[in-house]
mmCIF file of C-alpha atoms and ligand atoms in Angstrom:
data_model
loop_
_atom_site.group_PDB
_atom_site.id
_atom_site.type_symbol
_atom_site.label_atom_id
_atom_site.label_comp_id
_atom_site.label_asym_id
_atom_site.label_seq_id
_atom_site.Cartn_x
_atom_site.Cartn_y
_atom_site.Cartn_z
ATOM 1 C CA UNK A 15 -101.504 180.182 61.333
ATOM 2 C CA UNK A 16 -103.205 182.528 59.053
ATOM 3 C CA UNK A 17 -103.209 186.306 59.364
ATOM 4 C CA UNK A 18 -104.557 188.137 62.489
ATOM 5 C CA UNK A 19 -105.958 190.645 60.781
ATOM 6 C CA UNK A 20 -105.397 192.843 64.516
ATOM 7 C CA UNK A 21 -101.547 192.157 64.323
ATOM 8 C CA UNK A 22 -101.573 189.730 67.377
ATOM 9 C CA UNK A 23 -98.072 187.968 67.553
ATOM 10 C CA UNK A 24 -98.367 184.350 65.172
ATOM 11 C CA UNK A 25 -100.594 181.902 66.985
ATOM 12 C CA UNK A 26 -98.128 179.320 69.658
ATOM 13 C CA UNK A 27 -100.087 176.008 67.891
ATOM 14 C CA UNK A 28 -97.576 172.836 68.404
ATOM 15 C CA UNK A 29 -96.401 171.316 65.406
ATOM 16 C CA UNK A 30 -98.345 169.579 63.352
ATOM 17 C CA UNK A 31 -98.033 166.073 64.227
ATOM 18 C CA UNK A 32 -97.734 163.323 60.946
ATOM 19 C CA UNK A 33 -99.250 160.575 60.651
ATOM 20 C CA UNK A 34 -99.438 157.784 57.155
ATOM 21 C CA UNK A 35 -102.666 156.448 56.143
ATOM 22 C CA UNK A 36 -103.158 154.789 52.692
ATOM 23 C CA UNK A 37 -100.795 153.300 50.166
ATOM 24 C CA UNK A 38 -97.087 152.930 51.731
ATOM 25 C CA UNK A 39 -94.879 152.515 48.974
ATOM 26 C CA UNK A 40 -91.355 152.531 49.486
ATOM 27 C CA UNK A 41 -89.883 156.257 48.001
ATOM 28 C CA UNK A 42 -86.040 155.396 47.653
ATOM 29 C CA UNK A 43 -85.712 154.866 44.226
ATOM 30 C CA UNK A 44 -88.113 152.421 43.630
ATOM 31 C CA UNK A 45 -90.665 154.123 41.386
ATOM 32 C CA UNK A 46 -93.720 156.337 42.432
ATOM 33 C CA UNK A 47 -95.414 156.217 45.904
ATOM 34 C CA UNK A 48 -98.719 157.078 46.396
ATOM 35 C CA UNK A 49 -98.342 157.500 50.028
ATOM 36 C CA UNK A 50 -100.460 159.991 51.873
ATOM 37 C CA UNK A 51 -98.564 161.640 55.313
ATOM 38 C CA UNK A 52 -101.991 163.031 57.458
ATOM 39 C CA UNK A 53 -101.388 165.931 60.157
ATOM 40 C CA UNK A 54 -104.442 165.255 62.197
ATOM 41 C CA UNK A 55 -107.180 163.010 61.803
ATOM 42 C CA UNK A 56 -110.765 165.062 60.678
ATOM 43 C CA UNK A 57 -112.318 165.509 64.251
ATOM 44 C CA UNK A 58 -108.912 167.124 64.713
ATOM 45 C CA UNK A 59 -108.933 169.687 62.514
ATOM 46 C CA UNK A 60 -112.491 169.912 63.221
ATOM 47 C CA UNK A 61 -111.940 171.351 66.309
ATOM 48 C CA UNK A 62 -108.907 173.595 65.260
ATOM 49 C CA UNK A 63 -111.589 174.859 63.112
ATOM 50 C CA UNK A 64 -113.668 175.160 65.988
ATOM 51 C CA UNK A 65 -111.436 176.896 68.398
ATOM 52 C CA UNK A 66 -110.293 179.179 65.995
ATOM 53 C CA UNK A 67 -114.010 180.426 64.878
ATOM 54 C CA UNK A 68 -114.565 181.270 68.433
ATOM 55 C CA UNK A 69 -111.359 182.896 69.169
ATOM 56 C CA UNK A 70 -112.136 184.863 66.638
ATOM 57 C CA UNK A 71 -115.472 185.776 67.085
ATOM 58 C CA UNK A 72 -114.393 186.932 70.331
ATOM 59 C CA UNK A 73 -112.127 189.209 69.806
ATOM 60 C CA UNK A 74 -112.781 192.596 69.835
ATOM 61 C CA UNK A 75 -112.687 192.764 66.426
ATOM 62 C CA UNK A 76 -113.513 189.894 65.322
ATOM 63 C CA UNK A 77 -111.981 187.674 63.038
ATOM 64 C CA UNK A 78 -111.043 184.194 61.261
ATOM 65 C CA UNK A 79 -108.038 182.612 59.140
ATOM 66 C CA UNK A 80 -108.483 182.380 55.348
ATOM 67 C CA UNK A 81 -107.522 179.139 55.463
ATOM 68 C CA UNK A 82 -111.087 178.044 56.681
ATOM 69 C CA UNK A 83 -112.593 179.268 52.951
ATOM 70 C CA UNK A 84 -111.615 176.257 51.143
ATOM 71 C CA UNK A 85 -114.840 173.519 51.756
ATOM 72 C CA UNK A 86 -115.457 171.478 49.348
ATOM 73 C CA UNK A 87 -118.039 174.242 47.960
ATOM 74 C CA UNK A 88 -115.516 176.831 48.678
ATOM 75 C CA UNK A 89 -112.437 175.526 46.629
ATOM 76 C CA UNK A 90 -115.409 175.962 43.569
ATOM 77 C CA UNK A 91 -115.814 179.077 44.302
ATOM 78 C CA UNK A 92 -111.959 179.771 44.181
ATOM 79 C CA UNK A 93 -111.610 177.846 41.237
ATOM 80 C CA UNK A 94 -114.152 180.428 39.543
ATOM 81 C CA UNK A 95 -112.662 183.044 41.144
ATOM 82 C CA UNK A 96 -109.784 182.952 38.895
ATOM 83 C CA UNK A 97 -111.236 182.590 35.526
ATOM 84 C CA UNK A 98 -113.286 186.469 37.008
ATOM 85 C CA UNK A 99 -112.357 189.031 33.951
ATOM 86 C CA UNK A 100 -110.834 191.573 37.314
ATOM 87 C CA UNK A 101 -109.422 188.769 39.349
ATOM 88 C CA UNK A 102 -106.001 189.439 37.339
ATOM 89 C CA UNK A 103 -103.427 186.913 39.561
ATOM 90 C CA UNK A 104 -104.247 183.864 37.847
ATOM 91 C CA UNK A 105 -104.066 184.028 34.516
ATOM 92 C CA UNK A 106 -101.018 187.010 35.033
ATOM 93 C CA UNK A 107 -98.583 184.979 37.000
ATOM 94 C CA UNK A 108 -99.878 181.506 34.509
ATOM 95 C CA UNK A 109 -98.815 184.188 31.902
ATOM 96 C CA UNK A 110 -95.381 185.394 33.554
ATOM 97 C CA UNK A 111 -94.433 181.226 33.826
ATOM 98 C CA UNK A 112 -95.252 180.635 30.276
ATOM 99 C CA UNK A 113 -93.143 182.755 28.653
ATOM 100 C CA UNK A 114 -90.336 182.688 31.510
ATOM 101 C CA UNK A 115 -90.088 178.778 32.038
ATOM 102 C CA UNK A 116 -87.441 177.472 30.963
ATOM 103 C CA UNK A 117 -84.933 180.393 32.187
ATOM 104 C CA UNK A 118 -86.718 179.646 35.410
ATOM 105 C CA UNK A 119 -85.608 175.855 35.499
ATOM 106 C CA UNK A 120 -82.051 176.764 34.149
ATOM 107 C CA UNK A 121 -81.614 179.442 37.546
ATOM 108 C CA UNK A 122 -83.426 176.235 39.785
ATOM 109 C CA UNK A 123 -81.644 173.559 37.733
ATOM 110 C CA UNK A 124 -80.652 169.834 37.355
ATOM 111 C CA UNK A 125 -81.920 166.551 39.880
ATOM 112 C CA UNK A 126 -84.297 169.127 41.777
ATOM 113 C CA UNK A 127 -86.525 167.322 44.390
ATOM 114 C CA UNK A 128 -89.378 169.744 43.862
ATOM 115 C CA UNK A 129 -91.975 170.320 47.438
ATOM 116 C CA UNK A 130 -95.008 172.736 46.268
ATOM 117 C CA UNK A 131 -96.729 174.514 49.225
ATOM 118 C CA UNK A 132 -100.653 174.403 48.627
ATOM 119 C CA UNK A 133 -100.378 172.063 45.939
ATOM 120 C CA UNK A 134 -104.240 172.754 45.135
ATOM 121 C CA UNK A 135 -104.689 170.535 41.904
ATOM 122 C CA UNK A 136 -101.196 170.495 41.008
ATOM 123 C CA UNK A 137 -101.783 172.295 37.462
ATOM 124 C CA UNK A 138 -98.971 174.513 38.183
ATOM 125 C CA UNK A 139 -97.030 172.188 39.039
ATOM 126 C CA UNK A 140 -97.157 169.986 36.238
ATOM 127 C CA UNK A 141 -95.879 172.967 33.850
ATOM 128 C CA UNK A 142 -93.069 173.695 36.393
ATOM 129 C CA UNK A 143 -91.825 169.763 36.113
ATOM 130 C CA UNK A 144 -91.526 169.446 32.663
ATOM 131 C CA UNK A 145 -89.526 172.603 32.016
ATOM 132 C CA UNK A 146 -87.590 170.811 34.716
ATOM 133 C CA UNK A 147 -84.228 168.989 34.255
ATOM 134 C CA UNK A 148 -84.575 165.248 35.300
ATOM 135 C CA UNK A 149 -86.710 166.747 38.374
ATOM 136 C CA UNK A 150 -86.485 163.940 41.515
ATOM 137 C CA UNK A 151 -89.612 163.918 42.640
ATOM 138 C CA UNK A 152 -91.990 165.723 43.793
ATOM 139 C CA UNK A 153 -94.093 166.185 47.378
ATOM 140 C CA UNK A 154 -97.628 167.921 47.386
ATOM 141 C CA UNK A 155 -98.385 169.258 50.851
ATOM 142 C CA UNK A 156 -102.186 170.660 51.001
ATOM 143 C CA UNK A 157 -104.027 170.542 54.021
ATOM 144 C CA UNK A 158 -107.807 169.760 51.082
ATOM 145 C CA UNK A 159 -107.114 165.942 51.137
ATOM 146 C CA UNK A 160 -109.280 165.774 47.523
ATOM 147 C CA UNK A 161 -107.193 168.366 46.422
ATOM 148 C CA UNK A 162 -103.849 166.467 47.643
ATOM 149 C CA UNK A 163 -105.329 163.872 45.867
ATOM 150 C CA UNK A 164 -105.446 165.287 42.787
ATOM 151 C CA UNK A 165 -102.286 166.754 42.710
ATOM 152 C CA UNK A 166 -100.577 163.569 43.162
ATOM 153 C CA UNK A 167 -102.847 161.871 40.576
ATOM 154 C CA UNK A 168 -101.716 164.137 38.012
ATOM 155 C CA UNK A 169 -98.191 164.616 38.332
ATOM 156 C CA UNK A 170 -98.079 160.518 38.729
ATOM 157 C CA UNK A 171 -99.970 160.300 35.727
ATOM 158 C CA UNK A 172 -97.965 162.500 33.988
ATOM 159 C CA UNK A 173 -94.982 161.510 35.179
ATOM 160 C CA UNK A 174 -94.826 158.042 35.974
ATOM 161 C CA UNK A 175 -90.650 157.875 36.272
ATOM 162 C CA UNK A 176 -91.043 160.555 39.243
ATOM 163 C CA UNK A 177 -91.525 159.659 42.792
ATOM 164 C CA UNK A 178 -94.627 161.450 44.406
ATOM 165 C CA UNK A 179 -95.161 161.600 48.025
ATOM 166 C CA UNK A 180 -98.617 163.468 48.842
ATOM 167 C CA UNK A 181 -98.424 165.350 52.301
ATOM 168 C CA UNK A 182 -101.009 166.543 53.791
ATOM 169 C CA UNK A 183 -100.746 169.177 56.370
ATOM 170 C CA UNK A 184 -101.701 172.907 56.929
ATOM 171 C CA UNK A 185 -98.303 174.473 55.885
ATOM 172 C CA UNK A 186 -98.896 178.020 57.839
ATOM 173 C CA UNK A 187 -97.675 175.174 60.979
ATOM 174 C CA UNK A 188 -94.654 174.103 61.523
ATOM 175 C CA UNK A 189 -94.880 170.323 59.835
ATOM 176 C CA UNK A 190 -92.457 167.857 58.899
ATOM 177 C CA UNK A 191 -91.351 167.554 55.656
ATOM 178 C CA UNK A 192 -90.687 163.752 54.879
ATOM 179 C CA UNK A 193 -87.900 164.320 51.915
ATOM 180 C CA UNK A 194 -85.336 161.959 53.337
ATOM 181 C CA UNK A 195 -85.507 158.831 51.314
ATOM 182 C CA UNK A 196 -85.611 160.804 47.739
ATOM 183 C CA UNK A 197 -82.278 161.392 46.068
ATOM 184 C CA UNK A 198 -82.073 165.065 44.445
ATOM 185 C CA UNK A 199 -79.351 167.690 43.769
ATOM 186 C CA UNK A 200 -81.275 169.806 45.222
ATOM 187 C CA UNK A 201 -84.907 170.830 47.057
ATOM 188 C CA UNK A 202 -87.303 173.503 45.402
ATOM 189 C CA UNK A 203 -89.745 175.184 47.050
ATOM 190 C CA UNK A 204 -92.534 176.165 44.975
ATOM 191 C CA UNK A 205 -95.254 178.397 46.289
ATOM 192 C CA UNK A 206 -96.994 180.335 43.474
ATOM 193 C CA UNK A 207 -100.157 182.007 43.508
ATOM 194 C CA UNK A 208 -99.434 184.792 46.116
ATOM 195 C CA UNK A 209 -100.713 182.521 48.987
ATOM 196 C CA UNK A 210 -98.008 184.595 50.782
ATOM 197 C CA UNK A 211 -100.234 187.839 50.610
ATOM 198 C CA UNK A 212 -102.870 186.093 53.526
ATOM 199 C CA UNK A 213 -99.737 186.493 56.105
ATOM 200 C CA UNK A 214 -98.317 189.298 57.401
ATOM 201 C CA UNK A 215 -94.996 190.559 57.161
ATOM 202 C CA UNK A 216 -93.983 188.411 60.223
ATOM 203 C CA UNK A 217 -95.544 185.795 59.101
ATOM 204 C CA UNK A 218 -94.726 185.663 56.007
ATOM 205 C CA UNK A 219 -91.071 185.822 57.236
ATOM 206 C CA UNK A 220 -91.830 182.941 59.320
ATOM 207 C CA UNK A 221 -93.265 181.453 56.751
ATOM 208 C CA UNK A 222 -89.935 181.711 53.976
ATOM 209 C CA UNK A 223 -88.071 180.729 56.897
ATOM 210 C CA UNK A 224 -89.524 177.575 57.022
ATOM 211 C CA UNK A 225 -88.934 177.097 53.642
ATOM 212 C CA UNK A 226 -85.477 178.028 53.860
ATOM 213 C CA UNK A 227 -85.497 174.898 56.962
ATOM 214 C CA UNK A 228 -87.221 172.336 54.548
ATOM 215 C CA UNK A 229 -84.990 173.168 51.385
ATOM 216 C CA UNK A 230 -81.521 173.315 53.115
ATOM 217 C CA UNK A 231 -78.094 174.340 51.545
ATOM 218 C CA UNK A 232 -77.945 174.802 47.898
ATOM 219 C CA UNK A 233 -82.315 174.882 47.651
ATOM 220 C CA UNK A 234 -84.215 177.033 45.462
ATOM 221 C CA UNK A 235 -87.807 178.355 45.891
ATOM 222 C CA UNK A 236 -89.836 179.708 42.905
ATOM 223 C CA UNK A 237 -92.332 181.673 44.175
ATOM 224 C CA UNK A 238 -95.120 184.208 42.916
ATOM 225 C CA UNK A 239 -96.269 187.010 44.394
ATOM 226 C CA UNK A 240 -99.089 190.120 43.249
ATOM 227 C CA UNK A 241 -97.349 193.952 43.330
ATOM 228 C CA UNK A 242 -99.343 197.275 44.397
ATOM 229 C CA UNK A 243 -100.686 198.508 42.024
ATOM 230 C CA UNK A 244 -103.939 201.033 41.355
ATOM 231 C CA UNK A 245 -106.809 200.629 44.512
ATOM 232 C CA UNK A 246 -109.741 200.370 41.868
ATOM 233 C CA UNK A 247 -108.152 197.488 40.331
ATOM 234 C CA UNK A 248 -107.606 196.109 43.771
ATOM 235 C CA UNK A 249 -110.537 196.508 44.565
ATOM 236 C CA UNK A 250 -112.678 195.229 41.917
ATOM 237 C CA UNK A 251 -110.587 191.889 41.638
ATOM 238 C CA UNK A 252 -111.641 190.487 45.113
ATOM 239 C CA UNK A 253 -115.169 192.773 44.934
ATOM 240 C CA UNK A 254 -116.017 191.288 41.173
ATOM 241 C CA UNK A 255 -119.068 192.067 39.643
ATOM 242 C CA UNK A 256 -120.508 188.587 39.030
ATOM 243 C CA UNK A 257 -120.444 187.986 42.982
ATOM 244 C CA UNK A 258 -118.283 185.179 42.878
ATOM 245 C CA UNK A 259 -115.505 186.509 45.877
ATOM 246 C CA UNK A 260 -119.068 187.554 48.196
ATOM 247 C CA UNK A 261 -120.534 184.377 47.906
ATOM 248 C CA UNK A 262 -116.691 182.715 48.443
ATOM 249 C CA UNK A 263 -116.787 185.183 51.249
ATOM 250 C CA UNK A 264 -120.223 184.227 52.734
ATOM 251 C CA UNK A 265 -119.846 180.552 52.064
ATOM 252 C CA UNK A 266 -117.546 180.846 55.488
ATOM 253 C CA UNK A 267 -121.055 181.243 57.628
ATOM 254 C CA UNK A 268 -122.593 178.635 55.577
ATOM 255 C CA UNK A 269 -119.351 176.117 56.844
ATOM 256 C CA UNK A 270 -119.579 177.281 60.251
ATOM 257 C CA UNK A 271 -123.092 177.272 60.043
ATOM 258 C CA UNK A 272 -122.894 172.897 58.752
ATOM 259 C CA UNK A 273 -120.146 171.998 60.517
ATOM 260 C CA UNK A 274 -119.769 173.996 63.539
ATOM 261 C CA UNK A 275 -123.597 174.339 64.612
ATOM 262 C CA UNK A 276 -124.123 177.605 64.279
ATOM 263 C CA UNK A 277 -127.273 179.725 62.601
ATOM 264 C CA UNK A 278 -125.661 183.101 60.681
ATOM 265 C CA UNK A 279 -128.425 184.210 58.348
ATOM 266 C CA UNK A 280 -125.763 184.816 54.807
ATOM 267 C CA UNK A 281 -128.199 187.300 53.815
ATOM 268 C CA UNK A 282 -127.804 188.898 56.966
ATOM 269 C CA UNK A 283 -124.351 189.560 55.736
ATOM 270 C CA UNK A 284 -122.529 191.732 52.990
ATOM 271 C CA UNK A 285 -119.348 191.469 51.660
ATOM 272 C CA UNK A 286 -117.001 193.930 51.448
ATOM 273 C CA UNK A 287 -113.076 194.416 49.977
ATOM 274 C CA UNK A 288 -110.535 197.749 50.804
ATOM 275 C CA UNK A 289 -107.610 198.566 49.902
ATOM 276 C CA UNK A 290 -105.234 200.355 52.821
ATOM 277 C CA UNK A 291 -102.352 202.054 50.869
ATOM 278 C CA UNK A 292 -100.611 202.665 54.133
ATOM 279 C CA UNK A 293 -100.681 198.217 54.985
ATOM 280 C CA UNK A 294 -100.309 197.458 51.587
ATOM 281 C CA UNK A 295 -103.395 195.055 51.672
ATOM 282 C CA UNK A 296 -106.175 194.581 50.762
ATOM 283 C CA UNK A 297 -108.647 193.469 53.422
ATOM 284 C CA UNK A 298 -112.296 191.562 53.221
ATOM 285 C CA UNK A 299 -115.107 191.683 55.964
ATOM 286 C CA UNK A 300 -118.246 190.178 55.793
ATOM 287 C CA UNK A 301 -120.423 193.436 57.460
ATOM 288 C CA UNK A 302 -123.436 192.529 59.892
ATOM 289 C CA UNK A 303 -126.473 194.808 57.682
ATOM 290 C CA UNK A 304 -128.482 194.796 61.271
ATOM 291 C CA UNK A 305 -128.035 194.083 65.056
ATOM 292 C CA UNK A 306 -128.274 190.392 65.222
ATOM 293 C CA UNK A 307 -127.657 187.697 67.689
ATOM 294 C CA UNK A 308 -125.694 184.379 66.028
ATOM 295 C CA UNK A 309 -124.689 181.048 67.703
ATOM 296 C CA UNK A 310 -122.219 178.816 67.207
ATOM 297 C CA UNK A 311 -121.618 175.746 68.773
ATOM 298 C CA UNK A 312 -124.208 176.902 71.237
ATOM 299 C CA UNK A 313 -122.325 180.612 72.383
ATOM 300 C CA UNK A 314 -124.195 183.617 71.250
ATOM 301 C CA UNK A 315 -122.114 186.641 69.422
ATOM 302 C CA UNK A 316 -123.931 189.917 69.575
ATOM 303 C CA UNK A 317 -123.476 191.946 66.481
ATOM 304 C CA UNK A 318 -123.968 195.813 66.167
ATOM 305 C CA UNK A 319 -125.514 196.838 62.394
ATOM 306 C CA UNK A 320 -121.868 197.312 60.746
ATOM 307 C CA UNK A 321 -119.592 195.749 63.110
ATOM 308 C CA UNK A 322 -117.537 193.184 60.775
ATOM 309 C CA UNK A 323 -115.480 189.911 60.572
ATOM 310 C CA UNK A 324 -112.348 190.175 59.526
ATOM 311 C CA UNK A 325 -111.987 187.073 56.620
ATOM 312 C CA UNK A 326 -108.601 187.750 54.699
ATOM 313 C CA UNK A 327 -106.032 190.546 53.757
ATOM 314 C CA UNK A 328 -104.129 189.605 50.935
ATOM 315 C CA UNK A 329 -100.952 191.579 50.618
ATOM 316 C CA UNK A 330 -99.854 193.290 47.445
ATOM 317 C CA UNK A 331 -95.822 193.791 47.839
ATOM 318 C CA UNK A 332 -93.073 196.113 46.151
ATOM 319 C CA UNK A 333 -90.983 193.702 44.920
ATOM 320 C CA UNK A 334 -87.518 195.379 46.490
ATOM 321 C CA UNK A 335 -89.476 194.795 49.444
ATOM 322 C CA UNK A 336 -90.247 191.656 49.008
ATOM 323 C CA UNK A 337 -86.625 190.061 47.829
ATOM 324 C CA UNK A 338 -85.543 192.735 51.696
ATOM 325 C CA UNK A 339 -87.735 190.411 53.301
ATOM 326 C CA UNK A 340 -87.044 186.863 52.127
ATOM 327 C CA UNK A 341 -83.097 188.328 52.441
ATOM 328 C CA UNK A 342 -84.235 188.140 56.296
ATOM 329 C CA UNK A 343 -85.046 184.807 56.161
ATOM 330 C CA UNK A 344 -81.631 183.165 54.660
ATOM 331 C CA UNK A 345 -82.914 183.389 51.086
ATOM 332 C CA UNK A 346 -81.481 185.294 48.005
ATOM 333 C CA UNK A 347 -82.564 186.504 45.068
ATOM 334 C CA UNK A 348 -82.041 185.766 42.170
ATOM 335 C CA UNK A 349 -84.020 186.616 39.774
ATOM 336 C CA UNK A 350 -87.706 188.807 39.496
ATOM 337 C CA UNK A 351 -90.336 187.734 36.302
ATOM 338 C CA UNK A 352 -93.002 189.916 35.414
ATOM 339 C CA UNK A 353 -95.769 190.793 33.013
ATOM 340 C CA UNK A 354 -95.662 194.283 31.163
ATOM 341 C CA UNK A 355 -98.158 196.080 33.453
ATOM 342 C CA UNK A 356 -95.821 194.779 36.503
ATOM 343 C CA UNK A 357 -98.669 193.989 38.087
ATOM 344 C CA UNK A 358 -97.646 190.704 39.649
ATOM 345 C CA UNK A 359 -93.983 188.629 40.128
ATOM 346 C CA UNK A 360 -92.533 185.540 39.657
ATOM 347 C CA UNK A 361 -89.321 185.065 41.815
ATOM 348 C CA UNK A 362 -86.011 182.883 41.983
ATOM 349 C CA UNK A 363 -84.491 182.990 45.321
ATOM 350 C CA UNK A 364 -81.197 180.462 46.451
ATOM 351 C CA UNK A 365 -79.650 179.178 49.557
ATOM 352 C CA UNK A 366 -76.255 179.320 49.282
HETATM 353 C C1 AVJ B 421 -105.564 182.559 47.594
HETATM 354 C C2 AVJ B 421 -104.595 183.791 48.782
HETATM 355 C C3 AVJ B 421 -104.008 183.533 46.864
HETATM 356 O O1 AVJ B 421 -105.564 186.880 48.060
HETATM 357 O O2 AVJ B 421 -106.170 186.466 45.858
HETATM 358 C C4 AVJ B 421 -109.580 185.616 46.151
HETATM 359 C C5 AVJ B 421 -107.535 184.243 47.913
HETATM 360 N N1 AVJ B 421 -109.268 185.311 47.894
HETATM 361 N N2 AVJ B 421 -110.745 185.692 46.362
HETATM 362 C C6 AVJ B 421 -106.295 185.947 47.534
HETATM 363 C C7 AVJ B 421 -108.773 185.284 47.458
HETATM 364 C C8 AVJ B 421 -110.766 186.299 47.301
HETATM 365 C C9 AVJ B 421 -106.304 184.415 47.117
HETATM 366 N N3 AVJ B 421 -105.082 183.578 47.542
#
């Protein structure tokens, strides 16, 4: 589960059930496969969305998990965010990767089976796979079916000889990584984009420990993490002049209206972003502009004027503190690559 901003313990959701859909190819050395391993039927995802929203809106401090931002419109808006002048994360990470890929590939070693958590469209994986010495395979893990198919197709088109297996799963919860059939020298977890920032420290540790289980002995992790910096830069990155981030945040309400029979009036809420230097996170909130009653799936929720729904945390780490966290999940810090301003870090970890 993505972060409960009220710091409740991580949800006790059962392990994701794996289910295979689509073309089922042979995985062991017989060439690429386009099989998609799916966690659940679409109706089950809708049930989880509804349960998360009803629970979050019923809490004394209302909140929603950030993973529900990414419907089709949400993915499109996030793509626009990554190109905003204020949103330095994506281009800073891309620059770090570009400059250091040969060295990162050396630190990983030959014959790596790459699995990527939250693969998006697969663009970052393409560059990594190009740099790696004889990669053994690629397993994109992604909740969004269109993004997952895009990642699979991109990599299959560019590397027809590399086995690709798409895994439809919510990596924030426990899931089975079907990597057994692909021979490799080591496994490499790839987690770029500072998505780790959506998780509070304890949840982040659990996620890193899950990656360590998936990678196993001799495994590697290449991860991007955003670093703490001045308030102005951070708040602008999450509340841009053009209002794209505001639209991204408010789109969650539109999705609730459409998929969960909600009646949120989007013009009665506004987007807020605030850096909390003590907790080390940017918080995004949707603030009710008036006293109002909103319904979701037949349930009524009364908002006071000024009351908010806490929709996202984006933690910004200190580089050594992050290494200490990863160490508690079984990862030894091998190298850190950063930009001239030390705004963002790409880190390589190993399990001995
Ligand atoms: C996709 C989680 C890395 O926290 O920076 C961007 C999401 N939210 N603008 C981030 C996001 C608002 C983004 N991550």
